[in-house]
Amino acid sequence: MSTTLRRAPAATTGKALLLAALLTLAVPGSAYAKTADVTVSVPGATMGPTTGFAEVSSRADCGRSPVSGGGILQAIGNDENSNGSHVMGMAPSADGITEYAGTPGVVGLDAAHWLAFGGTGARSNADLSTTSYAMCLRSHLIRHTQVVMNKAAGPSTSQSARLVTATCPAGTVLLGGGARTTPASAGSLKPIASFPTFSDAEHHFGSIAAGDGENDPDSWTAVGGIGGGRGPDNMTFAYAICGAGGADLKHVSTTVRFREVSGPDTGSTGQTATVGCSRADGQLVSGGAAISGGNVTTTDFAKATSGGPHLNGSFPGDAAGTPAGDGASDPSHWTAFTHSGGSASPGSYSDVWALCLDVRHGHKQ
């Protein structure tokens, strides 16, 4: 079951005036050959959780620059207690503490912080930690961003999923997005996908992911999955980060790069998948990851048949899948790190997306 937010509700009071002012900024862009520069902000790892059915958060900050996207990486250790460790969320934040969790729509402007949440199943181990990755954007064309949030109740029944899509307002460009599920006490609840897509009939309004080589997606989808647990209070959140720059955005284009690999199929094993932006594609500004039943760019998203498969990472780095370090400039690749959990998961696939931003050969008219 899916929920799509196609447009923001009418804004109110001072926020509406500020947003209108940001959207009408006209930034000369013809003199610049490059759309954007990105610097990665990576704090030290946050250790834990040290108990089951819990979570910890890790915060990355961009100073005066807005985030165009962000990621997460968990260190999970090697014993059997690592099987239940999973991503609980990766999302922009206004202050590095507060989450966007209220009324769906345009919920923030120029968010400069990224939160990463790592959770546990029934057990934890001493090696577990979570690291946040913020993509800090500097651009002469895109000087301001908006965060669009959408949410839906669920998944709340065993072996089910909930798909939620957030869509950028007209006149903006999708830069990235995130996914979040709550509460951590649900145990087997977790985001199993976070990816760029389109709010159109061809992509079933967010249920089919953007494919390799597609241009200018306008939406971001989050999928919450659950194994054997149930929870009437379970929620899934999707976040789209949208760039605003006035008339000059007609020169800006994005290209999606995508890769899908088989596995992990056997219990207690992990898998990675990496994809990158070429020089012709432009600058990597964000990425996405999923563990799925496969064919996510041609059919509606379907979760893996087992309840245990989960994400342990979605992060920027190099072609070998090495994570970017703090202060790294203009990374070119994105990696998904997935895990099967404690049981076999035949028919599982690992999916990764890179979103590349370019001005030199724009597709927009």
PDB file of C-alpha atoms in Angstrom, residues 4 163-168 174 194-200 202-211 214-222 256 296 353 355:
ATOM      1  CA  THR A   4       2.016   9.828  -2.235  1.00  0.00           C
ATOM      2  CA  LEU A 163       5.536   2.821   0.716  1.00  0.00           C
ATOM      3  CA  VAL A 164       5.447   6.620   1.089  1.00  0.00           C
ATOM      4  CA  THR A 165       6.437   9.248  -1.511  1.00  0.00           C
ATOM      5  CA  ALA A 166       7.280  12.945  -1.111  1.00  0.00           C
ATOM      6  CA  THR A 167       7.219  15.153  -4.234  1.00  0.00           C
ATOM      7  CA  CYS A 168       9.040  18.437  -4.856  1.00  0.00           C
ATOM      8  CA  LEU A 174      15.017  17.089  -6.585  1.00  0.00           C
ATOM      9  CA  SER A 194      15.049   5.040   0.023  1.00  0.00           C
ATOM     10  CA  PHE A 195      15.196   6.092  -3.652  1.00  0.00           C
ATOM     11  CA  PRO A 196      14.501   8.752  -6.321  1.00  0.00           C
ATOM     12  CA  THR A 197      11.376   8.390  -8.447  1.00  0.00           C
ATOM     13  CA  PHE A 198       8.685  10.289 -10.351  1.00  0.00           C
ATOM     14  CA  SER A 199       5.169  11.365  -9.466  1.00  0.00           C
ATOM     15  CA  ASP A 200       3.726  10.144 -12.771  1.00  0.00           C
ATOM     16  CA  GLU A 202       4.685   5.577 -15.716  1.00  0.00           C
ATOM     17  CA  HIS A 203       6.311   5.128 -12.309  1.00  0.00           C
ATOM     18  CA  HIS A 204       2.992   4.427 -10.557  1.00  0.00           C
ATOM     19  CA  PHE A 205       3.380   7.692  -8.658  1.00  0.00           C
ATOM     20  CA  GLY A 206       6.465   6.600  -6.771  1.00  0.00           C
ATOM     21  CA  SER A 207       6.007   2.829  -6.536  1.00  0.00           C
ATOM     22  CA  ILE A 208       8.507   2.204  -9.370  1.00  0.00           C
ATOM     23  CA  ALA A 209      11.998   3.602  -8.785  1.00  0.00           C
ATOM     24  CA  ALA A 210      13.895   5.816 -11.215  1.00  0.00           C
ATOM     25  CA  GLY A 211      16.022   3.711 -13.535  1.00  0.00           C
ATOM     26  CA  GLU A 214      16.552   8.575 -16.386  1.00  0.00           C
ATOM     27  CA  ASN A 215      16.543  12.352 -16.048  1.00  0.00           C
ATOM     28  CA  ASP A 216      15.000  14.818 -13.633  1.00  0.00           C
ATOM     29  CA  PRO A 217      13.100  12.728 -11.065  1.00  0.00           C
ATOM     30  CA  ASP A 218      10.835  14.895  -8.923  1.00  0.00           C
ATOM     31  CA  SER A 219      10.082  12.643  -5.936  1.00  0.00           C
ATOM     32  CA  TRP A 220      11.646  10.497  -3.223  1.00  0.00           C
ATOM     33  CA  THR A 221      10.150   7.240  -1.943  1.00  0.00           C
ATOM     34  CA  ALA A 222      10.711   5.538   1.416  1.00  0.00           C
ATOM     35  CA  VAL A 256      20.021   8.857 -12.174  1.00  0.00           C
ATOM     36  CA  VAL A 296      12.553  -2.197  -8.699  1.00  0.00           C
ATOM     37  CA  TRP A 353      21.135   4.863  -6.788  1.00  0.00           C
ATOM     38  CA  LEU A 355      21.751  11.254  -8.267  1.00  0.00           C
TER      39      LEU A 355
END
